[in-house]
Amino acid sequence: MLLPSWLQKEYHQLVALKQAQALSHAILIIGPQGAGQEKLSEQLSIDLMCERSSSACGVCHSCELMKANTHPDFYCVDGRNDSIKVDQIRTLSKQVSQKSQVGSTKVLHMMHVQNMNVNASNALLKILEEPPSGTFFLLTAFQAASLLPTIRSRCLLVNLPTPTLQELSQWLAERYPDKNLTSLFWLSQQAYELAELTDSGKDAFYFDFPALLQTCIDSPSALVSLLKGVDTKNVLSYIKATQALCHQSVLFSVSCDRREEHAALYEKMITRFGVHKLLSTYESLQLLKDSLGRTNLNAPMQFKHQINKWFS
């Protein structure tokens, strides 16, 4: 796995600690959302499992199992889409307390631990206080403040830097030479979020959306056509895109930077809606986004209602 330039320093420091047998049994990697803390911890997991060297050799039995995602001593929990619950932690506690089946190392990889509930946090703390022999805990988060101080104090804290726009642009250009992903910086400047959108084929929607919204402002009748395309599968994309353009328009109202790719659209949005309405729309869409998956709310209908209200 080739890590981007802004992760290299921290990665090599962790490998050096492993080589010196000075690596903590618990590592908490904190960074801006989308900066790549999950990729860094994933690579470190592979390195820790290797039976031959400080960084993965790629040929030993453990490395082969990790490649195939079948290593019996590697456990992964992802809290990105749902909170991490106490039953999950208790199950993992029983698993890692057993003797390793391959080699002498076990790794528990927990992503987005800021989404643990209170009971899960307390259960994890108990494991960290009395860690099973040969077990490493790799935790990732983008909000350290939401974690128990006692959990943070038992981990080696690794703070990732925010990549510069130059680093991000270069990495995207090397990975996707046929796509001008820098033109999506209005949506996100998070490296792996843009990569995920591109890999899933969802980037085309965001490339087109600013022009679609501008058409709706110029010709209100076009709004009906735009909203007809909203359904349960894509409503989150519509919410994210609308939110991002509201946010960028508010920023533009302060900077008035004519070099912005969508400066003409931002000016029209400010003139048409005003900064106060842009902010209130952003906040109402955030509430709608937070409710997705938690209630029986008809999200497409609510989104359409809010946009019609916005344009009224």
PDB file of C-alpha atoms in Angstrom:
ATOM      1  CA  MET A   1       0.000   0.000   0.000  1.00  0.00           C
ATOM      2  CA  LEU A   2       1.476   3.334  -1.082  1.00  0.00           C
ATOM      3  CA  LEU A   3       0.732   5.988   1.517  1.00  0.00           C
ATOM      4  CA  PRO A   4       0.508   9.669   0.507  1.00  0.00           C
ATOM      5  CA  SER A   5       3.308  12.075   1.343  1.00  0.00           C
ATOM      6  CA  TRP A   6       1.590  13.674   4.341  1.00  0.00           C
ATOM      7  CA  LEU A   7       1.404  10.292   6.140  1.00  0.00           C
ATOM      8  CA  GLN A   8       4.977   9.204   5.506  1.00  0.00           C
ATOM      9  CA  LYS A   9       6.647  10.896   8.507  1.00  0.00           C
ATOM     10  CA  GLU A  10       4.283   9.413  11.086  1.00  0.00           C
ATOM     11  CA  TYR A  11       4.368   6.026   9.386  1.00  0.00           C
ATOM     12  CA  HIS A  12       8.162   5.754   9.449  1.00  0.00           C
ATOM     13  CA  GLN A  13       8.229   6.858  13.095  1.00  0.00           C
ATOM     14  CA  LEU A  14       5.817   4.055  14.008  1.00  0.00           C
ATOM     15  CA  VAL A  15       7.817   1.478  12.030  1.00  0.00           C
ATOM     16  CA  ALA A  16      10.989   2.616  13.814  1.00  0.00           C
ATOM     17  CA  LEU A  17       9.287   2.154  17.190  1.00  0.00           C
ATOM     18  CA  LYS A  18       8.226  -1.341  16.161  1.00  0.00           C
ATOM     19  CA  GLN A  19      11.742  -2.184  15.040  1.00  0.00           C
ATOM     20  CA  ALA A  20      13.088  -0.977  18.404  1.00  0.00           C
ATOM     21  CA  GLN A  21      10.394  -3.007  20.186  1.00  0.00           C
ATOM     22  CA  ALA A  22       9.217   0.230  21.789  1.00  0.00           C
ATOM     23  CA  LEU A  23       5.783   0.467  20.189  1.00  0.00           C
ATOM     24  CA  SER A  24       2.887   0.971  22.568  1.00  0.00           C
ATOM     25  CA  HIS A  25       0.241  -1.763  22.698  1.00  0.00           C
ATOM     26  CA  ALA A  26      -2.409   0.903  22.010  1.00  0.00           C
ATOM     27  CA  ILE A  27      -2.149   3.592  19.325  1.00  0.00           C
ATOM     28  CA  LEU A  28      -4.696   6.330  18.725  1.00  0.00           C
ATOM     29  CA  ILE A  29      -4.386   8.023  15.323  1.00  0.00           C
ATOM     30  CA  ILE A  30      -6.150  11.378  15.162  1.00  0.00           C
ATOM     31  CA  GLY A  31      -6.537  13.447  12.017  1.00  0.00           C
ATOM     32  CA  PRO A  32      -8.940  15.540   9.987  1.00  0.00           C
ATOM     33  CA  GLN A  33     -11.772  13.516   8.505  1.00  0.00           C
ATOM     34  CA  GLY A  34     -10.610  12.015   5.215  1.00  0.00           C
ATOM     35  CA  ALA A  35      -6.902  12.635   5.867  1.00  0.00           C
ATOM     36  CA  GLY A  36      -6.140   8.917   5.774  1.00  0.00           C
ATOM     37  CA  GLN A  37      -5.842   7.762   9.385  1.00  0.00           C
ATOM     38  CA  GLU A  38      -7.659   4.551   8.438  1.00  0.00           C
ATOM     39  CA  LYS A  39      -5.152   3.880   5.646  1.00  0.00           C
ATOM     40  CA  LEU A  40      -2.219   4.517   7.977  1.00  0.00           C
ATOM     41  CA  SER A  41      -3.613   2.178  10.645  1.00  0.00           C
ATOM     42  CA  GLU A  42      -4.428  -0.431   7.993  1.00  0.00           C
ATOM     43  CA  GLN A  43      -0.832  -0.419   6.763  1.00  0.00           C
ATOM     44  CA  LEU A  44       0.472  -0.572  10.318  1.00  0.00           C
ATOM     45  CA  SER A  45      -1.811  -3.557  10.960  1.00  0.00           C
ATOM     46  CA  ILE A  46      -0.230  -5.387   8.034  1.00  0.00           C
ATOM     47  CA  ASP A  47       3.261  -4.518   9.299  1.00  0.00           C
ATOM     48  CA  LEU A  48       2.489  -5.674  12.835  1.00  0.00           C
ATOM     49  CA  MET A  49       1.241  -9.023  11.562  1.00  0.00           C
ATOM     50  CA  CYS A  50       4.356  -9.691   9.484  1.00  0.00           C
ATOM     51  CA  GLU A  51       6.449 -12.530  10.912  1.00  0.00           C
ATOM     52  CA  ARG A  52       9.736 -11.498   9.302  1.00  0.00           C
ATOM     53  CA  SER A  53      10.369  -7.740   9.372  1.00  0.00           C
ATOM     54  CA  SER A  54       9.359  -4.365  10.777  1.00  0.00           C
ATOM     55  CA  SER A  55       7.459  -3.528   7.603  1.00  0.00           C
ATOM     56  CA  ALA A  56       5.404  -6.111   5.782  1.00  0.00           C
ATOM     57  CA  CYS A  57       7.531  -8.518   3.749  1.00  0.00           C
ATOM     58  CA  GLY A  58       4.536  -9.545   1.653  1.00  0.00           C
ATOM     59  CA  VAL A  59       5.537 -13.211   1.394  1.00  0.00           C
ATOM     60  CA  CYS A  60       5.274 -14.760   4.863  1.00  0.00           C
ATOM     61  CA  HIS A  61       2.185 -16.722   5.863  1.00  0.00           C
ATOM     62  CA  SER A  62       0.731 -13.827   7.896  1.00  0.00           C
ATOM     63  CA  CYS A  63       1.250 -11.353   5.053  1.00  0.00           C
ATOM     64  CA  GLU A  64      -0.500 -13.709   2.657  1.00  0.00           C
ATOM     65  CA  LEU A  65      -3.432 -14.073   5.049  1.00  0.00           C
ATOM     66  CA  MET A  66      -3.664 -10.298   5.458  1.00  0.00           C
ATOM     67  CA  LYS A  67      -3.714  -9.880   1.672  1.00  0.00           C
ATOM     68  CA  ALA A  68      -6.597 -12.334   1.481  1.00  0.00           C
ATOM     69  CA  ASN A  69      -8.420 -10.685   4.441  1.00  0.00           C
ATOM     70  CA  THR A  70      -8.513 -14.077   6.186  1.00  0.00           C
ATOM     71  CA  HIS A  71      -6.055 -13.650   9.067  1.00  0.00           C
ATOM     72  CA  PRO A  72      -7.681 -15.250  12.145  1.00  0.00           C
ATOM     73  CA  ASP A  73      -5.814 -12.952  14.562  1.00  0.00           C
ATOM     74  CA  PHE A  74      -6.839  -9.690  12.916  1.00  0.00           C
ATOM     75  CA  TYR A  75     -10.070  -8.087  14.104  1.00  0.00           C
ATOM     76  CA  CYS A  76     -11.670  -4.998  12.614  1.00  0.00           C
ATOM     77  CA  VAL A  77     -14.511  -2.760  13.790  1.00  0.00           C
ATOM     78  CA  ASP A  78     -15.706   0.195  11.701  1.00  0.00           C
ATOM     79  CA  GLY A  79     -17.870   2.806  13.409  1.00  0.00           C
ATOM     80  CA  ARG A  80     -18.242   5.026  10.365  1.00  0.00           C
ATOM     81  CA  ASN A  81     -21.870   4.238   9.601  1.00  0.00           C
ATOM     82  CA  ASP A  82     -23.112   3.186  13.017  1.00  0.00           C
ATOM     83  CA  SER A  83     -22.103   3.572  16.644  1.00  0.00           C
ATOM     84  CA  ILE A  84     -19.774   0.979  18.158  1.00  0.00           C
ATOM     85  CA  LYS A  85     -21.743  -0.867  20.828  1.00  0.00           C
ATOM     86  CA  VAL A  86     -20.730  -2.601  24.036  1.00  0.00           C
ATOM     87  CA  ASP A  87     -21.637  -6.083  22.757  1.00  0.00           C
ATOM     88  CA  GLN A  88     -19.130  -5.690  19.936  1.00  0.00           C
ATOM     89  CA  ILE A  89     -16.373  -4.784  22.392  1.00  0.00           C
ATOM     90  CA  ARG A  90     -17.233  -7.665  24.723  1.00  0.00           C
ATOM     91  CA  THR A  91     -17.111 -10.122  21.825  1.00  0.00           C
ATOM     92  CA  LEU A  92     -13.750  -8.766  20.709  1.00  0.00           C
ATOM     93  CA  SER A  93     -12.452  -8.937  24.279  1.00  0.00           C
ATOM     94  CA  LYS A  94     -13.144 -12.676  24.362  1.00  0.00           C
ATOM     95  CA  GLN A  95     -11.527 -13.179  20.963  1.00  0.00           C
ATOM     96  CA  VAL A  96      -8.282 -11.303  21.664  1.00  0.00           C
ATOM     97  CA  SER A  97      -7.924 -12.980  25.068  1.00  0.00           C
ATOM     98  CA  GLN A  98      -7.425 -16.305  23.301  1.00  0.00           C
ATOM     99  CA  LYS A  99      -4.041 -17.536  22.102  1.00  0.00           C
ATOM    100  CA  SER A 100      -3.083 -16.336  18.628  1.00  0.00           C
ATOM    101  CA  GLN A 101      -3.598 -18.917  15.890  1.00  0.00           C
ATOM    102  CA  VAL A 102      -0.842 -17.690  13.556  1.00  0.00           C
ATOM    103  CA  GLY A 103       2.436 -16.270  14.814  1.00  0.00           C
ATOM    104  CA  SER A 104       2.458 -14.418  18.122  1.00  0.00           C
ATOM    105  CA  THR A 105       0.608 -11.184  17.330  1.00  0.00           C
ATOM    106  CA  LYS A 106      -3.043 -10.137  17.411  1.00  0.00           C
ATOM    107  CA  VAL A 107      -4.305  -6.803  16.118  1.00  0.00           C
ATOM    108  CA  LEU A 108      -7.589  -5.099  16.903  1.00  0.00           C
ATOM    109  CA  HIS A 109      -8.227  -2.354  14.349  1.00  0.00           C
ATOM    110  CA  MET A 110     -10.999   0.037  15.437  1.00  0.00           C
ATOM    111  CA  MET A 111     -11.969   2.829  13.058  1.00  0.00           C
ATOM    112  CA  HIS A 112     -14.012   5.935  13.904  1.00  0.00           C
ATOM    113  CA  VAL A 113     -13.914   5.268  17.634  1.00  0.00           C
ATOM    114  CA  GLN A 114     -15.413   8.710  18.232  1.00  0.00           C
ATOM    115  CA  ASN A 115     -18.677   6.874  17.525  1.00  0.00           C
ATOM    116  CA  MET A 116     -18.455   4.549  20.530  1.00  0.00           C
ATOM    117  CA  ASN A 117     -21.266   4.838  23.032  1.00  0.00           C
ATOM    118  CA  VAL A 118     -20.502   5.214  26.746  1.00  0.00           C
ATOM    119  CA  ASN A 119     -20.814   1.533  27.620  1.00  0.00           C
ATOM    120  CA  ALA A 120     -18.575   0.530  24.720  1.00  0.00           C
ATOM    121  CA  SER A 121     -15.975   3.089  25.810  1.00  0.00           C
ATOM    122  CA  ASN A 122     -15.912   1.683  29.327  1.00  0.00           C
ATOM    123  CA  ALA A 123     -15.619  -1.876  27.999  1.00  0.00           C
ATOM    124  CA  LEU A 124     -12.705  -0.877  25.760  1.00  0.00           C
ATOM    125  CA  LEU A 125     -11.009   0.916  28.638  1.00  0.00           C
ATOM    126  CA  LYS A 126     -11.083  -2.284  30.662  1.00  0.00           C
ATOM    127  CA  ILE A 127      -9.263  -4.164  27.883  1.00  0.00           C
ATOM    128  CA  LEU A 128      -6.678  -1.397  27.480  1.00  0.00           C
ATOM    129  CA  GLU A 129      -5.969  -1.452  31.210  1.00  0.00           C
ATOM    130  CA  GLU A 130      -5.243  -5.204  31.117  1.00  0.00           C
ATOM    131  CA  PRO A 131      -4.216  -5.917  27.507  1.00  0.00           C
ATOM    132  CA  PRO A 132      -3.840  -9.555  26.451  1.00  0.00           C
ATOM    133  CA  SER A 133      -0.284 -10.601  25.660  1.00  0.00           C
ATOM    134  CA  GLY A 134       0.895  -9.896  22.107  1.00  0.00           C
ATOM    135  CA  THR A 135      -2.141  -7.745  21.254  1.00  0.00           C
ATOM    136  CA  PHE A 136      -2.021  -4.349  19.576  1.00  0.00           C
ATOM    137  CA  PHE A 137      -4.948  -1.920  19.512  1.00  0.00           C
ATOM    138  CA  LEU A 138      -5.057   0.512  16.599  1.00  0.00           C
ATOM    139  CA  LEU A 139      -7.720   3.183  17.047  1.00  0.00           C
ATOM    140  CA  THR A 140      -8.609   5.957  14.617  1.00  0.00           C
ATOM    141  CA  ALA A 141     -10.762   9.033  15.087  1.00  0.00           C
ATOM    142  CA  PHE A 142     -11.155  12.599  13.876  1.00  0.00           C
ATOM    143  CA  GLN A 143     -12.482  13.904  17.194  1.00  0.00           C
ATOM    144  CA  ALA A 144     -10.329  13.053  20.193  1.00  0.00           C
ATOM    145  CA  ALA A 145     -12.405  15.193  22.541  1.00  0.00           C
ATOM    146  CA  SER A 146     -15.319  12.738  22.351  1.00  0.00           C
ATOM    147  CA  LEU A 147     -13.182   9.909  23.771  1.00  0.00           C
ATOM    148  CA  LEU A 148     -12.749   9.189  27.466  1.00  0.00           C
ATOM    149  CA  PRO A 149      -9.587  10.902  28.803  1.00  0.00           C
ATOM    150  CA  THR A 150      -8.612   7.572  30.369  1.00  0.00           C
ATOM    151  CA  ILE A 151      -8.667   5.929  26.923  1.00  0.00           C
ATOM    152  CA  ARG A 152      -6.527   8.698  25.421  1.00  0.00           C
ATOM    153  CA  SER A 153      -4.040   8.449  28.296  1.00  0.00           C
ATOM    154  CA  ARG A 154      -3.466   4.744  27.632  1.00  0.00           C
ATOM    155  CA  CYS A 155      -2.659   5.225  23.955  1.00  0.00           C
ATOM    156  CA  LEU A 156       0.282   6.488  21.993  1.00  0.00           C
ATOM    157  CA  LEU A 157      -1.281   9.554  20.365  1.00  0.00           C
ATOM    158  CA  VAL A 158      -0.426  10.150  16.698  1.00  0.00           C
ATOM    159  CA  ASN A 159      -1.652  13.455  15.280  1.00  0.00           C
ATOM    160  CA  LEU A 160      -1.824  13.576  11.506  1.00  0.00           C
ATOM    161  CA  PRO A 161      -1.276  16.832   9.635  1.00  0.00           C
ATOM    162  CA  THR A 162      -3.816  18.341   7.271  1.00  0.00           C
ATOM    163  CA  PRO A 163      -2.449  17.907   3.739  1.00  0.00           C
ATOM    164  CA  THR A 164      -1.716  21.099   1.852  1.00  0.00           C
ATOM    165  CA  LEU A 165      -3.670  21.793  -1.313  1.00  0.00           C
ATOM    166  CA  GLN A 166      -0.484  21.186  -3.288  1.00  0.00           C
ATOM    167  CA  GLU A 167       0.033  17.761  -1.681  1.00  0.00           C
ATOM    168  CA  LEU A 168      -3.610  16.885  -2.200  1.00  0.00           C
ATOM    169  CA  SER A 169      -3.624  18.043  -5.821  1.00  0.00           C
ATOM    170  CA  GLN A 170      -0.475  16.082  -6.630  1.00  0.00           C
ATOM    171  CA  TRP A 171      -1.769  12.901  -4.982  1.00  0.00           C
ATOM    172  CA  LEU A 172      -5.104  13.085  -6.802  1.00  0.00           C
ATOM    173  CA  ALA A 173      -3.397  13.800 -10.134  1.00  0.00           C
ATOM    174  CA  GLU A 174      -1.091  10.809  -9.731  1.00  0.00           C
ATOM    175  CA  ARG A 175      -3.923   8.499  -8.703  1.00  0.00           C
ATOM    176  CA  TYR A 176      -6.500   9.775 -11.205  1.00  0.00           C
ATOM    177  CA  PRO A 177      -4.570  11.309 -14.111  1.00  0.00           C
ATOM    178  CA  ASP A 178      -7.650  11.401 -16.355  1.00  0.00           C
ATOM    179  CA  LYS A 179      -9.808  13.384 -13.906  1.00  0.00           C
ATOM    180  CA  ASN A 180      -9.531  16.975 -12.742  1.00  0.00           C
ATOM    181  CA  LEU A 181     -10.556  16.277  -9.165  1.00  0.00           C
ATOM    182  CA  THR A 182      -9.242  19.622  -7.955  1.00  0.00           C
ATOM    183  CA  SER A 183     -12.424  21.071  -9.463  1.00  0.00           C
ATOM    184  CA  LEU A 184     -14.295  19.268  -6.668  1.00  0.00           C
ATOM    185  CA  PHE A 185     -12.491  21.171  -3.924  1.00  0.00           C
ATOM    186  CA  TRP A 186     -15.710  23.149  -3.420  1.00  0.00           C
ATOM    187  CA  LEU A 187     -17.224  19.901  -2.137  1.00  0.00           C
ATOM    188  CA  SER A 188     -14.332  18.560  -0.090  1.00  0.00           C
ATOM    189  CA  GLN A 189     -10.623  18.897   0.447  1.00  0.00           C
ATOM    190  CA  GLN A 190     -10.444  15.481   2.093  1.00  0.00           C
ATOM    191  CA  ALA A 191      -8.217  13.209   0.067  1.00  0.00           C
ATOM    192  CA  TYR A 192      -9.851   9.872   0.700  1.00  0.00           C
ATOM    193  CA  GLU A 193     -13.391  11.195   0.478  1.00  0.00           C
ATOM    194  CA  LEU A 194     -12.700  12.392  -3.074  1.00  0.00           C
ATOM    195  CA  ALA A 195     -10.969   9.101  -3.859  1.00  0.00           C
ATOM    196  CA  GLU A 196     -13.936   7.119  -2.551  1.00  0.00           C
ATOM    197  CA  LEU A 197     -16.381   9.169  -4.622  1.00  0.00           C
ATOM    198  CA  THR A 198     -14.302   8.588  -7.732  1.00  0.00           C
ATOM    199  CA  ASP A 199     -13.797   4.882  -7.148  1.00  0.00           C
ATOM    200  CA  SER A 200     -17.543   4.429  -6.663  1.00  0.00           C
ATOM    201  CA  GLY A 201     -18.407   6.439  -9.787  1.00  0.00           C
ATOM    202  CA  LYS A 202     -20.296   9.080  -7.798  1.00  0.00           C
ATOM    203  CA  ASP A 203     -17.956  11.909  -8.782  1.00  0.00           C
ATOM    204  CA  ALA A 204     -19.896  12.631 -11.999  1.00  0.00           C
ATOM    205  CA  PHE A 205     -22.891  13.850  -9.986  1.00  0.00           C
ATOM    206  CA  TYR A 206     -20.752  16.396  -8.149  1.00  0.00           C
ATOM    207  CA  PHE A 207     -19.000  17.562 -11.307  1.00  0.00           C
ATOM    208  CA  ASP A 208     -22.418  18.439 -12.758  1.00  0.00           C
ATOM    209  CA  PHE A 209     -24.221  19.776  -9.698  1.00  0.00           C
ATOM    210  CA  PRO A 210     -22.955  23.410  -9.618  1.00  0.00           C
ATOM    211  CA  ALA A 211     -24.146  23.955 -13.191  1.00  0.00           C
ATOM    212  CA  LEU A 212     -27.505  22.351 -12.368  1.00  0.00           C
ATOM    213  CA  LEU A 213     -28.026  24.638  -9.393  1.00  0.00           C
ATOM    214  CA  GLN A 214     -27.051  27.693 -11.406  1.00  0.00           C
ATOM    215  CA  THR A 215     -29.644  26.713 -14.033  1.00  0.00           C
ATOM    216  CA  CYS A 216     -32.283  26.530 -11.288  1.00  0.00           C
ATOM    217  CA  ILE A 217     -31.405  30.036 -10.108  1.00  0.00           C
ATOM    218  CA  ASP A 218     -31.515  31.421 -13.651  1.00  0.00           C
ATOM    219  CA  SER A 219     -34.690  29.529 -14.536  1.00  0.00           C
ATOM    220  CA  PRO A 220     -36.844  28.523 -11.512  1.00  0.00           C
ATOM    221  CA  SER A 221     -38.823  26.071 -13.648  1.00  0.00           C
ATOM    222  CA  ALA A 222     -35.662  23.956 -13.882  1.00  0.00           C
ATOM    223  CA  LEU A 223     -35.918  23.301 -10.156  1.00  0.00           C
ATOM    224  CA  VAL A 224     -38.853  20.932 -10.746  1.00  0.00           C
ATOM    225  CA  SER A 225     -36.734  18.829 -13.087  1.00  0.00           C
ATOM    226  CA  LEU A 226     -33.805  18.749 -10.646  1.00  0.00           C
ATOM    227  CA  LEU A 227     -35.946  17.635  -7.706  1.00  0.00           C
ATOM    228  CA  LYS A 228     -37.572  14.871  -9.743  1.00  0.00           C
ATOM    229  CA  GLY A 229     -34.221  13.094  -9.706  1.00  0.00           C
ATOM    230  CA  VAL A 230     -34.048  12.911  -5.896  1.00  0.00           C
ATOM    231  CA  ASP A 231     -34.723   9.497  -4.369  1.00  0.00           C
ATOM    232  CA  THR A 232     -33.744   7.466  -1.323  1.00  0.00           C
ATOM    233  CA  LYS A 233     -30.532   6.248  -2.962  1.00  0.00           C
ATOM    234  CA  ASN A 234     -29.098   9.648  -3.877  1.00  0.00           C
ATOM    235  CA  VAL A 235     -30.660  12.080  -1.404  1.00  0.00           C
ATOM    236  CA  LEU A 236     -27.483  12.186   0.691  1.00  0.00           C
ATOM    237  CA  SER A 237     -25.518  13.297  -2.385  1.00  0.00           C
ATOM    238  CA  TYR A 238     -28.007  16.114  -3.010  1.00  0.00           C
ATOM    239  CA  ILE A 239     -27.801  17.183   0.628  1.00  0.00           C
ATOM    240  CA  LYS A 240     -23.993  17.177   0.669  1.00  0.00           C
ATOM    241  CA  ALA A 241     -23.710  19.092  -2.604  1.00  0.00           C
ATOM    242  CA  THR A 242     -26.250  21.749  -1.609  1.00  0.00           C
ATOM    243  CA  GLN A 243     -24.667  22.169   1.803  1.00  0.00           C
ATOM    244  CA  ALA A 244     -21.204  22.527   0.340  1.00  0.00           C
ATOM    245  CA  LEU A 245     -22.281  25.223  -2.126  1.00  0.00           C
ATOM    246  CA  CYS A 246     -24.090  27.136   0.621  1.00  0.00           C
ATOM    247  CA  HIS A 247     -20.928  26.975   2.723  1.00  0.00           C
ATOM    248  CA  GLN A 248     -18.674  28.071  -0.129  1.00  0.00           C
ATOM    249  CA  SER A 249     -21.013  30.964  -0.974  1.00  0.00           C
ATOM    250  CA  VAL A 250     -20.828  32.251   2.607  1.00  0.00           C
ATOM    251  CA  LEU A 251     -17.026  32.051   2.490  1.00  0.00           C
ATOM    252  CA  PHE A 252     -17.045  33.846  -0.858  1.00  0.00           C
ATOM    253  CA  SER A 253     -19.163  36.649   0.621  1.00  0.00           C
ATOM    254  CA  VAL A 254     -16.199  37.412   2.872  1.00  0.00           C
ATOM    255  CA  SER A 255     -13.317  36.854   0.458  1.00  0.00           C
ATOM    256  CA  CYS A 256     -14.919  37.831  -2.894  1.00  0.00           C
ATOM    257  CA  ASP A 257     -12.094  35.885  -4.545  1.00  0.00           C
ATOM    258  CA  ARG A 258     -12.816  36.081  -8.276  1.00  0.00           C
ATOM    259  CA  ARG A 259     -10.280  33.313  -8.892  1.00  0.00           C
ATOM    260  CA  GLU A 260     -12.744  30.798  -7.448  1.00  0.00           C
ATOM    261  CA  GLU A 261     -13.910  28.396 -10.153  1.00  0.00           C
ATOM    262  CA  HIS A 262     -17.579  28.888  -9.207  1.00  0.00           C
ATOM    263  CA  ALA A 263     -17.379  32.578  -8.314  1.00  0.00           C
ATOM    264  CA  ALA A 264     -20.248  33.467 -10.661  1.00  0.00           C
ATOM    265  CA  LEU A 265     -22.484  30.869  -9.003  1.00  0.00           C
ATOM    266  CA  TYR A 266     -21.587  32.076  -5.507  1.00  0.00           C
ATOM    267  CA  GLU A 267     -22.448  35.647  -6.453  1.00  0.00           C
ATOM    268  CA  LYS A 268     -25.820  34.534  -7.784  1.00  0.00           C
ATOM    269  CA  MET A 269     -26.542  32.516  -4.648  1.00  0.00           C
ATOM    270  CA  ILE A 270     -25.668  35.464  -2.396  1.00  0.00           C
ATOM    271  CA  THR A 271     -27.816  37.822  -4.459  1.00  0.00           C
ATOM    272  CA  ARG A 272     -30.725  35.387  -4.745  1.00  0.00           C
ATOM    273  CA  PHE A 273     -30.832  34.068  -1.178  1.00  0.00           C
ATOM    274  CA  GLY A 274     -28.681  36.273   1.052  1.00  0.00           C
ATOM    275  CA  VAL A 275     -26.055  35.101   3.545  1.00  0.00           C
ATOM    276  CA  HIS A 276     -28.540  34.568   6.394  1.00  0.00           C
ATOM    277  CA  LYS A 277     -30.721  32.250   4.311  1.00  0.00           C
ATOM    278  CA  LEU A 278     -27.685  30.362   3.055  1.00  0.00           C
ATOM    279  CA  LEU A 279     -26.598  29.721   6.643  1.00  0.00           C
ATOM    280  CA  SER A 280     -30.056  28.652   7.794  1.00  0.00           C
ATOM    281  CA  THR A 281     -30.394  26.306   4.796  1.00  0.00           C
ATOM    282  CA  TYR A 282     -27.017  24.766   5.600  1.00  0.00           C
ATOM    283  CA  GLU A 283     -28.092  24.162   9.202  1.00  0.00           C
ATOM    284  CA  SER A 284     -31.473  22.687   8.294  1.00  0.00           C
ATOM    285  CA  LEU A 285     -29.842  20.324   5.802  1.00  0.00           C
ATOM    286  CA  GLN A 286     -27.371  19.261   8.487  1.00  0.00           C
ATOM    287  CA  LEU A 287     -30.259  18.341  10.765  1.00  0.00           C
ATOM    288  CA  LEU A 288     -31.796  16.344   7.933  1.00  0.00           C
ATOM    289  CA  LYS A 289     -28.498  14.556   7.251  1.00  0.00           C
ATOM    290  CA  ASP A 290     -28.061  13.701  10.934  1.00  0.00           C
ATOM    291  CA  SER A 291     -31.512  12.133  10.984  1.00  0.00           C
ATOM    292  CA  LEU A 292     -30.824   9.763   8.073  1.00  0.00           C
ATOM    293  CA  GLY A 293     -30.921   6.146   9.185  1.00  0.00           C
ATOM    294  CA  ARG A 294     -32.121   7.055  12.680  1.00  0.00           C
ATOM    295  CA  THR A 295     -35.780   7.709  11.982  1.00  0.00           C
ATOM    296  CA  ASN A 296     -38.474   6.672   9.505  1.00  0.00           C
ATOM    297  CA  LEU A 297     -38.306  10.140   7.985  1.00  0.00           C
ATOM    298  CA  ASN A 298     -38.981  10.381   4.254  1.00  0.00           C
ATOM    299  CA  ALA A 299     -35.664  12.048   3.447  1.00  0.00           C
ATOM    300  CA  PRO A 300     -36.310  12.788  -0.273  1.00  0.00           C
ATOM    301  CA  MET A 301     -39.627  14.449   0.557  1.00  0.00           C
ATOM    302  CA  GLN A 302     -38.059  16.488   3.362  1.00  0.00           C
ATOM    303  CA  PHE A 303     -35.192  17.563   1.121  1.00  0.00           C
ATOM    304  CA  LYS A 304     -37.586  18.654  -1.628  1.00  0.00           C
ATOM    305  CA  HIS A 305     -39.653  20.581   0.906  1.00  0.00           C
ATOM    306  CA  GLN A 306     -36.604  22.404   2.238  1.00  0.00           C
ATOM    307  CA  ILE A 307     -35.316  23.300  -1.241  1.00  0.00           C
ATOM    308  CA  ASN A 308     -38.737  24.540  -2.373  1.00  0.00           C
ATOM    309  CA  LYS A 309     -38.891  26.641   0.795  1.00  0.00           C
ATOM    310  CA  TRP A 310     -35.360  27.905   0.070  1.00  0.00           C
ATOM    311  CA  PHE A 311     -36.365  29.053  -3.408  1.00  0.00           C
ATOM    312  CA  SER A 312     -39.714  30.533  -2.347  1.00  0.00           C
TER     313      SER A 312
END
